[in-house]
mmCIF file of C-alpha atoms and ligand atoms in Angstrom:
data_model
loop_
_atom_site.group_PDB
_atom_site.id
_atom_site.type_symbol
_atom_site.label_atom_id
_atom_site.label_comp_id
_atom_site.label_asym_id
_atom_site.label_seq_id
_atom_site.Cartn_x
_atom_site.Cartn_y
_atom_site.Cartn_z
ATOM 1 C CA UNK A 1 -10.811 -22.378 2.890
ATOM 2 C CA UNK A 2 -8.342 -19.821 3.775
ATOM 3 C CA UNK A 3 -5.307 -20.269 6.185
ATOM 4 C CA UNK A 4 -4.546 -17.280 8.233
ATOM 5 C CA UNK A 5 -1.086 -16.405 8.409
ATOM 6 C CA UNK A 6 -0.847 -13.399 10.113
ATOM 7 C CA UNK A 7 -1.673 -11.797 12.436
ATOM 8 C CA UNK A 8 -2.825 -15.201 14.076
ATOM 9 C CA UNK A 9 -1.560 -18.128 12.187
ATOM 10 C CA UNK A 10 -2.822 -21.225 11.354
ATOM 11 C CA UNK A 11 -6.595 -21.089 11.858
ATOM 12 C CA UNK A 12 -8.638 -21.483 8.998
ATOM 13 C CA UNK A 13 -11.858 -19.908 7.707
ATOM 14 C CA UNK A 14 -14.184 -19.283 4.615
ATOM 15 C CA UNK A 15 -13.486 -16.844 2.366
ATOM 16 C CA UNK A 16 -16.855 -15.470 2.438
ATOM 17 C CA UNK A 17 -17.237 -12.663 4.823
ATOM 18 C CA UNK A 18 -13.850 -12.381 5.588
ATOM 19 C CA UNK A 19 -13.551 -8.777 4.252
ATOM 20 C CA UNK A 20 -16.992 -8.112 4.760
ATOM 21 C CA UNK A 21 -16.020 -8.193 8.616
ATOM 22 C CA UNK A 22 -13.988 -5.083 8.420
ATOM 23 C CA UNK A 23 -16.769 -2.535 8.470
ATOM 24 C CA UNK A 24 -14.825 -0.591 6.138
ATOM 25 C CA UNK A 25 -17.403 1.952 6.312
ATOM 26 C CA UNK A 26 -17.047 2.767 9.946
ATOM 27 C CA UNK A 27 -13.555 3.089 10.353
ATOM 28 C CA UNK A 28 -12.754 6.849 9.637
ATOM 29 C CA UNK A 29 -13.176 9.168 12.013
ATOM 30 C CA UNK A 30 -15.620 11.960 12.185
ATOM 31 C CA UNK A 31 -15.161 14.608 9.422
ATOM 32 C CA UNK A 32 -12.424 11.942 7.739
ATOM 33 C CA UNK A 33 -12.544 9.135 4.844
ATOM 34 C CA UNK A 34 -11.089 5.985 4.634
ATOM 35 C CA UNK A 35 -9.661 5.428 1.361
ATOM 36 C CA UNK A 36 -8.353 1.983 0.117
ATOM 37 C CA UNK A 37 -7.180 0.054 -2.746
ATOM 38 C CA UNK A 38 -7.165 -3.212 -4.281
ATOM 39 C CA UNK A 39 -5.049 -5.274 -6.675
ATOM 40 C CA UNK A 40 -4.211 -8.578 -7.832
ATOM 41 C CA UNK A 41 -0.760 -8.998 -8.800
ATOM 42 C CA UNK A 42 1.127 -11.840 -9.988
ATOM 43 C CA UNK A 43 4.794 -12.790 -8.100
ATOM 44 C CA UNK A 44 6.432 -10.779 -10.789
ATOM 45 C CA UNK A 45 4.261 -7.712 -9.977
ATOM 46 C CA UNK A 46 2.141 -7.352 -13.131
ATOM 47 C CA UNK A 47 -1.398 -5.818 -12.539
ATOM 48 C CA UNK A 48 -2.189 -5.783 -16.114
ATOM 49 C CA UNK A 49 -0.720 -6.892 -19.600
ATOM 50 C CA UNK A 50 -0.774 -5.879 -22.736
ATOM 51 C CA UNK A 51 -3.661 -7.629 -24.687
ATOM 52 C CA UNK A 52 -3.415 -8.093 -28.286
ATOM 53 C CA UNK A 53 -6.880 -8.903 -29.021
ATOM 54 C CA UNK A 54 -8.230 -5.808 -26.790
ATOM 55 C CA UNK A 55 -5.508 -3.235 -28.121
ATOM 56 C CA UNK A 56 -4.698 -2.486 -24.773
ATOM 57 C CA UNK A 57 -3.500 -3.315 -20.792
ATOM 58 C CA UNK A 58 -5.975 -5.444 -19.459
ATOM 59 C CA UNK A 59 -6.138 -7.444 -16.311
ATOM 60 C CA UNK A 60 -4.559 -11.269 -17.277
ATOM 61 C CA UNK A 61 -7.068 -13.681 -17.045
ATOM 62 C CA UNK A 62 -4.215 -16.034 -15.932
ATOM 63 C CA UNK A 63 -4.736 -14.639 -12.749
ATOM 64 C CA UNK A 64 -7.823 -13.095 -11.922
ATOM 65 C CA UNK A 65 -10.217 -15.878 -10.561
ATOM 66 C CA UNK A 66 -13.994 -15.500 -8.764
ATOM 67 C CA UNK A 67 -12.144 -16.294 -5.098
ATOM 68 C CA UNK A 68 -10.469 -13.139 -5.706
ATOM 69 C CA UNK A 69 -13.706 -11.385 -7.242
ATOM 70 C CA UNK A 70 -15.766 -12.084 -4.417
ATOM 71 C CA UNK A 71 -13.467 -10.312 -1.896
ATOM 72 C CA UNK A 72 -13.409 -7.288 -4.673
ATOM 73 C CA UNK A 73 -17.165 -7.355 -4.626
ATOM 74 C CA UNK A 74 -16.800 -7.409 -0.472
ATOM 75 C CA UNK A 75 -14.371 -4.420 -0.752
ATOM 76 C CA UNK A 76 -17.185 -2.460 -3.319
ATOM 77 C CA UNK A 77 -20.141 -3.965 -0.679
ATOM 78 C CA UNK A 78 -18.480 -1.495 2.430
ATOM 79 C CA UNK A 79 -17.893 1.485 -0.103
ATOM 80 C CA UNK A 80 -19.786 4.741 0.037
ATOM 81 C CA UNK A 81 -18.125 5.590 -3.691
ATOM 82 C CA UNK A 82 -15.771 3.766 -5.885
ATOM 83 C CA UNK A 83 -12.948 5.628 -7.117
ATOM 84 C CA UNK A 84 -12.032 5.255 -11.082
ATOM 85 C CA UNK A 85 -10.325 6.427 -14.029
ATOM 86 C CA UNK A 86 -11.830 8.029 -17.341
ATOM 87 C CA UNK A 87 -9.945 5.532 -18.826
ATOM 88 C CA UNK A 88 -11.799 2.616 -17.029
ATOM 89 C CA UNK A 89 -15.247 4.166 -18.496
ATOM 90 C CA UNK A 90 -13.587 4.464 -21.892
ATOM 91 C CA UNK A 91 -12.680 0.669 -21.723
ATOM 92 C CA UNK A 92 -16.678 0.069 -20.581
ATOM 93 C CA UNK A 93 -18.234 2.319 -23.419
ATOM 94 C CA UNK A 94 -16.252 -0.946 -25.737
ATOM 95 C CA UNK A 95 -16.882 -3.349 -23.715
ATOM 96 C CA UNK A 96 -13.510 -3.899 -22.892
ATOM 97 C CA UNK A 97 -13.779 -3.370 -19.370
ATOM 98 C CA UNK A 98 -15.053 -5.141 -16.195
ATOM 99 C CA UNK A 99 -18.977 -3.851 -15.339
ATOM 100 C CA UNK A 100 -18.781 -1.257 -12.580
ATOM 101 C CA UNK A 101 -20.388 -3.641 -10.709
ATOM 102 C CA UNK A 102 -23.657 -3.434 -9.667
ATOM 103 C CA UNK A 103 -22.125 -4.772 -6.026
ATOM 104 C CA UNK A 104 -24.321 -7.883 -5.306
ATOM 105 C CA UNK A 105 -25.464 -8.741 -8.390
ATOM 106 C CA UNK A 106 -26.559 -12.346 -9.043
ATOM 107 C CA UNK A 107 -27.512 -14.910 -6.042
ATOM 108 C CA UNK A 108 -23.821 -15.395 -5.174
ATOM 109 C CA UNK A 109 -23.274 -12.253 -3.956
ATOM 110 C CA UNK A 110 -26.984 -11.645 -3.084
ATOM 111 C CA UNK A 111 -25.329 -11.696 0.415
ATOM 112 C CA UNK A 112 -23.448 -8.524 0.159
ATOM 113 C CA UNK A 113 -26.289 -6.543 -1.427
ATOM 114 C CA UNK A 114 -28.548 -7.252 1.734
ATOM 115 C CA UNK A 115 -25.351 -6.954 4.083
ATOM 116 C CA UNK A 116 -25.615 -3.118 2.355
ATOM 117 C CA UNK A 117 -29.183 -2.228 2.864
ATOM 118 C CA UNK A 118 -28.858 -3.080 6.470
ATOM 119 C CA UNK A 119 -25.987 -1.345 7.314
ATOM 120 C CA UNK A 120 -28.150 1.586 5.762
ATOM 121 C CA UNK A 121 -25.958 2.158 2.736
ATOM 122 C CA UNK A 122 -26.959 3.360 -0.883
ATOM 123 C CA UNK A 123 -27.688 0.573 -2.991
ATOM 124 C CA UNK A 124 -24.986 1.030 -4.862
ATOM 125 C CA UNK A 125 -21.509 3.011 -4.129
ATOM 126 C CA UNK A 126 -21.299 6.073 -6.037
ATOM 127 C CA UNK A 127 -18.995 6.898 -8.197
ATOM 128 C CA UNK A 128 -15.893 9.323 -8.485
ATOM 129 C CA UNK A 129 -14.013 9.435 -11.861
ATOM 130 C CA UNK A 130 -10.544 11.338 -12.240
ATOM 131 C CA UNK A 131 -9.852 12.619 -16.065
ATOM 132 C CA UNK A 132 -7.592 15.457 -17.503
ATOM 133 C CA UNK A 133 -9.173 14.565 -20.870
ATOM 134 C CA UNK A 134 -12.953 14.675 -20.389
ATOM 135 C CA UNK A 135 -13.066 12.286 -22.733
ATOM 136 C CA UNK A 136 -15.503 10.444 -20.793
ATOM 137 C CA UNK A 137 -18.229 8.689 -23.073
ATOM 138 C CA UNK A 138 -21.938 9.200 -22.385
ATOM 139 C CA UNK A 139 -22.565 5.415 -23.635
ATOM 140 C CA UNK A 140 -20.841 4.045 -20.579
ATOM 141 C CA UNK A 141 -22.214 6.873 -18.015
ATOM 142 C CA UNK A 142 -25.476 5.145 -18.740
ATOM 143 C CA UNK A 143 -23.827 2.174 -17.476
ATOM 144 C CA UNK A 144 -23.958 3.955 -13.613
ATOM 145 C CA UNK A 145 -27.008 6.024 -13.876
ATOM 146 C CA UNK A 146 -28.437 4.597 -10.650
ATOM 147 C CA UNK A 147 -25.844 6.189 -8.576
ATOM 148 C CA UNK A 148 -23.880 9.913 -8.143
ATOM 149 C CA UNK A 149 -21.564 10.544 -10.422
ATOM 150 C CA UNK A 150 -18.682 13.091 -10.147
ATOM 151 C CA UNK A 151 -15.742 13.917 -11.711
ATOM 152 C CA UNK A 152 -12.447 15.504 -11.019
ATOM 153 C CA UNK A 153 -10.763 17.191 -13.659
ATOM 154 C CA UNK A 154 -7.782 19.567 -14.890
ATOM 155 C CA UNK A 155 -9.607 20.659 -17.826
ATOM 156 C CA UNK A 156 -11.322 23.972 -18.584
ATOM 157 C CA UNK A 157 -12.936 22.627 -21.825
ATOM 158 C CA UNK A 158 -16.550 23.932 -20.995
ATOM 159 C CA UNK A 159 -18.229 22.006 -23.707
ATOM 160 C CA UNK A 160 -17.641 18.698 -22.234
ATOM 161 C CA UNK A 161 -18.358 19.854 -18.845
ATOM 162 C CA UNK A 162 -21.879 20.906 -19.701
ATOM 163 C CA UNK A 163 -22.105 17.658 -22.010
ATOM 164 C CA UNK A 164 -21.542 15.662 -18.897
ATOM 165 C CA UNK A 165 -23.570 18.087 -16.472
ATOM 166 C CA UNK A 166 -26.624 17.288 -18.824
ATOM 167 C CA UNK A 167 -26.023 13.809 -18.559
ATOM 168 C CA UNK A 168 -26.457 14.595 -14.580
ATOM 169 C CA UNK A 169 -23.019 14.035 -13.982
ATOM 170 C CA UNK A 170 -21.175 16.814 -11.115
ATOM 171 C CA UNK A 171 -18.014 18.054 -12.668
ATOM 172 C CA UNK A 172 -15.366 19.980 -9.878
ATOM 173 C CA UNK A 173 -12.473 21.480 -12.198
ATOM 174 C CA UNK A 174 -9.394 21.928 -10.338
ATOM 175 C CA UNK A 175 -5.808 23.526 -11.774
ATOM 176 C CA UNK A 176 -4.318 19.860 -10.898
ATOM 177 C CA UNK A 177 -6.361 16.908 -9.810
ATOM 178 C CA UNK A 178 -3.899 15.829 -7.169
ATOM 179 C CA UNK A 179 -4.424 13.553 -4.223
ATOM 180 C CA UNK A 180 -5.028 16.123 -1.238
ATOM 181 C CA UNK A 181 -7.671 17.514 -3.580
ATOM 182 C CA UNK A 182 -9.376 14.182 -4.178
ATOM 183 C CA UNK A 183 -9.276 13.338 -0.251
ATOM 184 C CA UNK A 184 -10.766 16.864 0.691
ATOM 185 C CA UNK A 185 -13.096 16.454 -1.941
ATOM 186 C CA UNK A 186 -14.288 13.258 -0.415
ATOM 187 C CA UNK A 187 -14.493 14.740 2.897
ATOM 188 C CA UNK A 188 -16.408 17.540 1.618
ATOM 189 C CA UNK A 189 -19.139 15.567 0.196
ATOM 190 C CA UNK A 190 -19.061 13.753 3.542
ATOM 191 C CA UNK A 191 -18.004 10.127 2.017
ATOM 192 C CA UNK A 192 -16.935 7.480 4.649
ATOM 193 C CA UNK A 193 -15.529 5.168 2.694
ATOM 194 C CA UNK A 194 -13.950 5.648 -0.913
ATOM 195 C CA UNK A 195 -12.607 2.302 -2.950
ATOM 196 C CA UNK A 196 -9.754 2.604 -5.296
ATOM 197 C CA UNK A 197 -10.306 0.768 -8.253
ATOM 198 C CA UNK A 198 -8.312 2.188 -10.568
ATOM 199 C CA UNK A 199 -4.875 1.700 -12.257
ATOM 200 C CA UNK A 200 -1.509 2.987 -11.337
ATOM 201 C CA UNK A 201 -1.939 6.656 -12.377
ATOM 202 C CA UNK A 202 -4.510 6.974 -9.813
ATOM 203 C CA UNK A 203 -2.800 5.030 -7.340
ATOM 204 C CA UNK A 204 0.161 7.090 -7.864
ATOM 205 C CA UNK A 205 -1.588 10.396 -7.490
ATOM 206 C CA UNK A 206 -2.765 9.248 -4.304
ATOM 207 C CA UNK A 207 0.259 7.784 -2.971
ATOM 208 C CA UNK A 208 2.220 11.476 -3.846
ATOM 209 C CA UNK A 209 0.197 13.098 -1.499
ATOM 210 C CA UNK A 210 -0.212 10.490 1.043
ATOM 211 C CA UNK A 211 -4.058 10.718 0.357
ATOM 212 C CA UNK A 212 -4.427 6.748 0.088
ATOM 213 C CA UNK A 213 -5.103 4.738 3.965
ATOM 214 C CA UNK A 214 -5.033 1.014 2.862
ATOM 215 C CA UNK A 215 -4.194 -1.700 0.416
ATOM 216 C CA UNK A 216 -5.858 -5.111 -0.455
ATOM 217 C CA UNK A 217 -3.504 -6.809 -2.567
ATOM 218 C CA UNK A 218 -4.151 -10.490 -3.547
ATOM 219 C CA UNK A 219 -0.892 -11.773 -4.973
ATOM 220 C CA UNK A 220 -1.094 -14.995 -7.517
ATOM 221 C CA UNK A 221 1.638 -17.244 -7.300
ATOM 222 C CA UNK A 222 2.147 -16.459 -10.769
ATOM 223 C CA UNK A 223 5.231 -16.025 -13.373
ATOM 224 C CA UNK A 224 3.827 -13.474 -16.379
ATOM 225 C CA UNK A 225 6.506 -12.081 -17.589
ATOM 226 C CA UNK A 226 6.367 -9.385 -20.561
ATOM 227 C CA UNK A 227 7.672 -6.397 -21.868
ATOM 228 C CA UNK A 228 4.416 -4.089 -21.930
ATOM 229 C CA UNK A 229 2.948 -4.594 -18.628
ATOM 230 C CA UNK A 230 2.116 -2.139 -16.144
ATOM 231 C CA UNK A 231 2.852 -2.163 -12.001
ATOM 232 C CA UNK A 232 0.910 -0.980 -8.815
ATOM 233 C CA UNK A 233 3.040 2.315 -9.485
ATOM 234 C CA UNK A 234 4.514 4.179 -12.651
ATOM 235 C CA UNK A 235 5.817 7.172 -11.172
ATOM 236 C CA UNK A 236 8.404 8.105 -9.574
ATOM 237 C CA UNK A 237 8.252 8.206 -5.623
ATOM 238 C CA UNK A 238 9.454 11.767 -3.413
ATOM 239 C CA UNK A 239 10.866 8.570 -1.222
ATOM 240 C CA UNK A 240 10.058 4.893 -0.569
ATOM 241 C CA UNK A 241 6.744 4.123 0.342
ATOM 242 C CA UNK A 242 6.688 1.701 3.424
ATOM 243 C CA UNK A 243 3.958 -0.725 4.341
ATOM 244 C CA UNK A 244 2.962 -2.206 7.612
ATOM 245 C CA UNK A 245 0.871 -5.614 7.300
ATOM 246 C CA UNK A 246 -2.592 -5.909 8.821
ATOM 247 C CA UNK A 247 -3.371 -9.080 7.475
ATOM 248 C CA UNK A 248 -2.702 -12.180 5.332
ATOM 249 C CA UNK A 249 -4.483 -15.308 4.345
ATOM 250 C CA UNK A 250 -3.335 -18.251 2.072
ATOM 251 C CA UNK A 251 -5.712 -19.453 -0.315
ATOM 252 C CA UNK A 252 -4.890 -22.878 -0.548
ATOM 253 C CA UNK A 253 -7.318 -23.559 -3.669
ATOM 254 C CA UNK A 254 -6.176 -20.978 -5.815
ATOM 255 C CA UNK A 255 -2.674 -20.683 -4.623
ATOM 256 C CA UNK A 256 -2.802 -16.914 -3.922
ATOM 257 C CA UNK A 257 -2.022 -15.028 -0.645
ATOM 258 C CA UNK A 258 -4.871 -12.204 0.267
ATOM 259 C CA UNK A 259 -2.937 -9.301 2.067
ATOM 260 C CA UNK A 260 -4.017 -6.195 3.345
ATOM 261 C CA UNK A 261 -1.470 -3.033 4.362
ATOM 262 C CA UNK A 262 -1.577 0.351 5.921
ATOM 263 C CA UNK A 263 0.826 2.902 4.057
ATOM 264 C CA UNK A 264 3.082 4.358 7.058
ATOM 265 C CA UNK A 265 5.681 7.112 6.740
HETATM 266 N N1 NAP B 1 -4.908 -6.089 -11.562
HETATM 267 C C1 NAP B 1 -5.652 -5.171 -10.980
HETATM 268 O O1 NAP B 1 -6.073 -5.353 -9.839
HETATM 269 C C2 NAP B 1 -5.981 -3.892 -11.667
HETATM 270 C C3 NAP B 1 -6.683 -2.901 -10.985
HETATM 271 C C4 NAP B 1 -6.964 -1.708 -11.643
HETATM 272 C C5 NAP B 1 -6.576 -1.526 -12.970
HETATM 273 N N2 NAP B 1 -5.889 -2.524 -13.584
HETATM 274 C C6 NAP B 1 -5.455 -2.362 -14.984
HETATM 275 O O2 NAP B 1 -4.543 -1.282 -15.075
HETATM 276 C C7 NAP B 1 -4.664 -0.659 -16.339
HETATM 277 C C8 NAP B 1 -4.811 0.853 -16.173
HETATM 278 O O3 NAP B 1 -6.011 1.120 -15.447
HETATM 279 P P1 NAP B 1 -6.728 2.530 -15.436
HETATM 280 O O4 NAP B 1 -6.758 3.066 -16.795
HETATM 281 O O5 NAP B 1 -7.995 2.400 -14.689
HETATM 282 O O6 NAP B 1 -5.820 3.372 -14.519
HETATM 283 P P2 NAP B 1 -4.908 4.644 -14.355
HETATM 284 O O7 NAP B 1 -3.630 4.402 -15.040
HETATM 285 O O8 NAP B 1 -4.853 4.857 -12.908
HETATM 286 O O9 NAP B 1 -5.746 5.844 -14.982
HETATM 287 C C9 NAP B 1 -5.571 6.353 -16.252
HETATM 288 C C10 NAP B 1 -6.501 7.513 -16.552
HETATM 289 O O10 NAP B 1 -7.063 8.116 -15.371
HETATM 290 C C11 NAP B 1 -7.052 9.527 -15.465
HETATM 291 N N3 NAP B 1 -6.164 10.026 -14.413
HETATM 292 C C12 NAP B 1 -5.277 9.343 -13.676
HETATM 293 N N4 NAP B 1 -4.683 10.155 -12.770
HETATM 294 C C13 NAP B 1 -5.233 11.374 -12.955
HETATM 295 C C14 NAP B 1 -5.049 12.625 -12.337
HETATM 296 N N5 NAP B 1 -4.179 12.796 -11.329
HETATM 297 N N6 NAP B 1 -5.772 13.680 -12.775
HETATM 298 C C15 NAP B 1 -6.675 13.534 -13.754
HETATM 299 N N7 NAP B 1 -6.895 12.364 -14.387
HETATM 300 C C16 NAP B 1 -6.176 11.310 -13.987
HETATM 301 C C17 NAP B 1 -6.553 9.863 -16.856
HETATM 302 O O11 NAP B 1 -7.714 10.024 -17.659
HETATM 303 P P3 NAP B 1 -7.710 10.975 -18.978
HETATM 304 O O12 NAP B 1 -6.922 10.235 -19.980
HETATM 305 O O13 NAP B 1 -9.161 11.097 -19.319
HETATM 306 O O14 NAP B 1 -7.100 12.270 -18.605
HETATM 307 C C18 NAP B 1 -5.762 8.618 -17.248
HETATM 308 O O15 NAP B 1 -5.772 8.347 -18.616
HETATM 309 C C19 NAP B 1 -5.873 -1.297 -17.036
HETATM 310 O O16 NAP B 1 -5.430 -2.231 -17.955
HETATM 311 C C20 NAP B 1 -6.604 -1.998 -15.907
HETATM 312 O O17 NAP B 1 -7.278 -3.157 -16.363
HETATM 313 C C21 NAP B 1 -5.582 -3.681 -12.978
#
């Protein structure tokens, strides 16, 4: 169960449906997107560490857990697109990645899947990619090829565009992929609803231009530690960022707090 802290406190609830409530989808206004991000962090702030065996950051498995994962998969459910890195699908083409879902995949979240096709969304969210590099392999594009995929991208290298355009992928090159130009872009291709599920780069493009609406963050109560870790943000800030608290919940059984923020000022 899950104690609610704030903005009532004290009553308790299941931690199914309890982002699935939030409509996610319905909450911009007309001609705007709501875009929002999730994390799990541990107390110390880590989002990722560096993994030996991988070669690379990768999420600790001391702290990711399924109670977190289904609220992910709730977040993905009430998403018109999911918003990545090229990086992400270069960790998929080894395997080294989480799948990109399929949301609802498997009788425990068979829930969220129907919740979906009643609500009259897609399937499955589509799916926006940021890269400077185009180095975006075709292996794990085959991964997603139920769903829209687009990318946003610096680069003028016209050889990988048309690779990827074969591959049925829409490419929109830009001088600098920067966060008003990935909100507008939403907006133009009249998105609702765009999930963040990408790393700090991303999150710190957004942030810069004040493109990003919300934050899920799920801290574990946690110690990591480590010297080659990475954080929510790796940038640094034209000023503070300040957050104003929507929600929280304590997960008694996992010892994490679920908490979700609007980014003010
Ligand atoms: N704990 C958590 O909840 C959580 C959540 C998300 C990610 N993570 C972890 O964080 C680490 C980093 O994740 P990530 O690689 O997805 O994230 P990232 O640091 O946000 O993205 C890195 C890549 O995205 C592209 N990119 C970012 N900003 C861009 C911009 N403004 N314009 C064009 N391209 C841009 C670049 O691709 P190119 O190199 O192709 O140019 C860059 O290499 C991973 O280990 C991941 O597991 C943890």
């Amino acid at each position: 169960m899950l104690q609610s802290l704030f903005p009532q406190c004290g009553q308790t609830q299941t931690l199914e449906s309890t982002y699935l409530a939030l409509n996610l989808h319905q909450q911009a206004v007309k001609g705007d997107v709501l875009i929002y991000a999730n994390y799990i962090t541990s107390l110390d702030g880590r989002i990722a560490l560096f993994d030996d065996a991988l070669g690379e950051l990768a999420v600790p498995k001391s702290i990711a857990n399924g109670r977190d994962w289904r609220l992910y998969q709730e977040l993905a459910g009430q998403a018109d697109v999911m918003l990545t890195s090229a990086r992400y699908f270069r960790q998929l083409a080894e395997d080294k990645a989480q799948d990109l879902l399929p949301v609802g995949s498997g009788d425990k979240y068979a829930d969220i899947k129907l919740w979906r096709e009643r609500q009259g969304l897609k399937a499955q969210p589509d799916v926006m990619v940021l890269s400077n590099t185009l180095d975006i392999p075709l292996a794990a594009l085959e991964k997603v090829s139920d769903r829209q995929v687009i990318v946003l991208t610096s680069s003028q290298d016209e050889a990988k565009v048309e690779a990827l355009e074969r591959a049925g992928v829409q490419v929109l090159q830009t001088g600098e992929v920067t966060g008003s130009f990935i909100r507008q872009t939403l907006i133009d291709l009249q998105y609702r609803s765009a999930y963040m599920i990408a790393g700090p780069q991303v999150h710190s493009t957004l942030m810069q231009a004040k493109a990003v609406d919300e934050l899920f963050l799920t801290t574990h109560f946690t110690f990591l530690g480590g010297t080659k870790v990475s954080g929510l943000v790796d940038v640094d800030l034209p000023q503070a960022q300040h957050m104003k608290l929507l929600s929280a919940y304590l997960d008694t059984e996992e010892q994490q707090l679920f908490q979700r923020f609007r980014y003010v000022g």
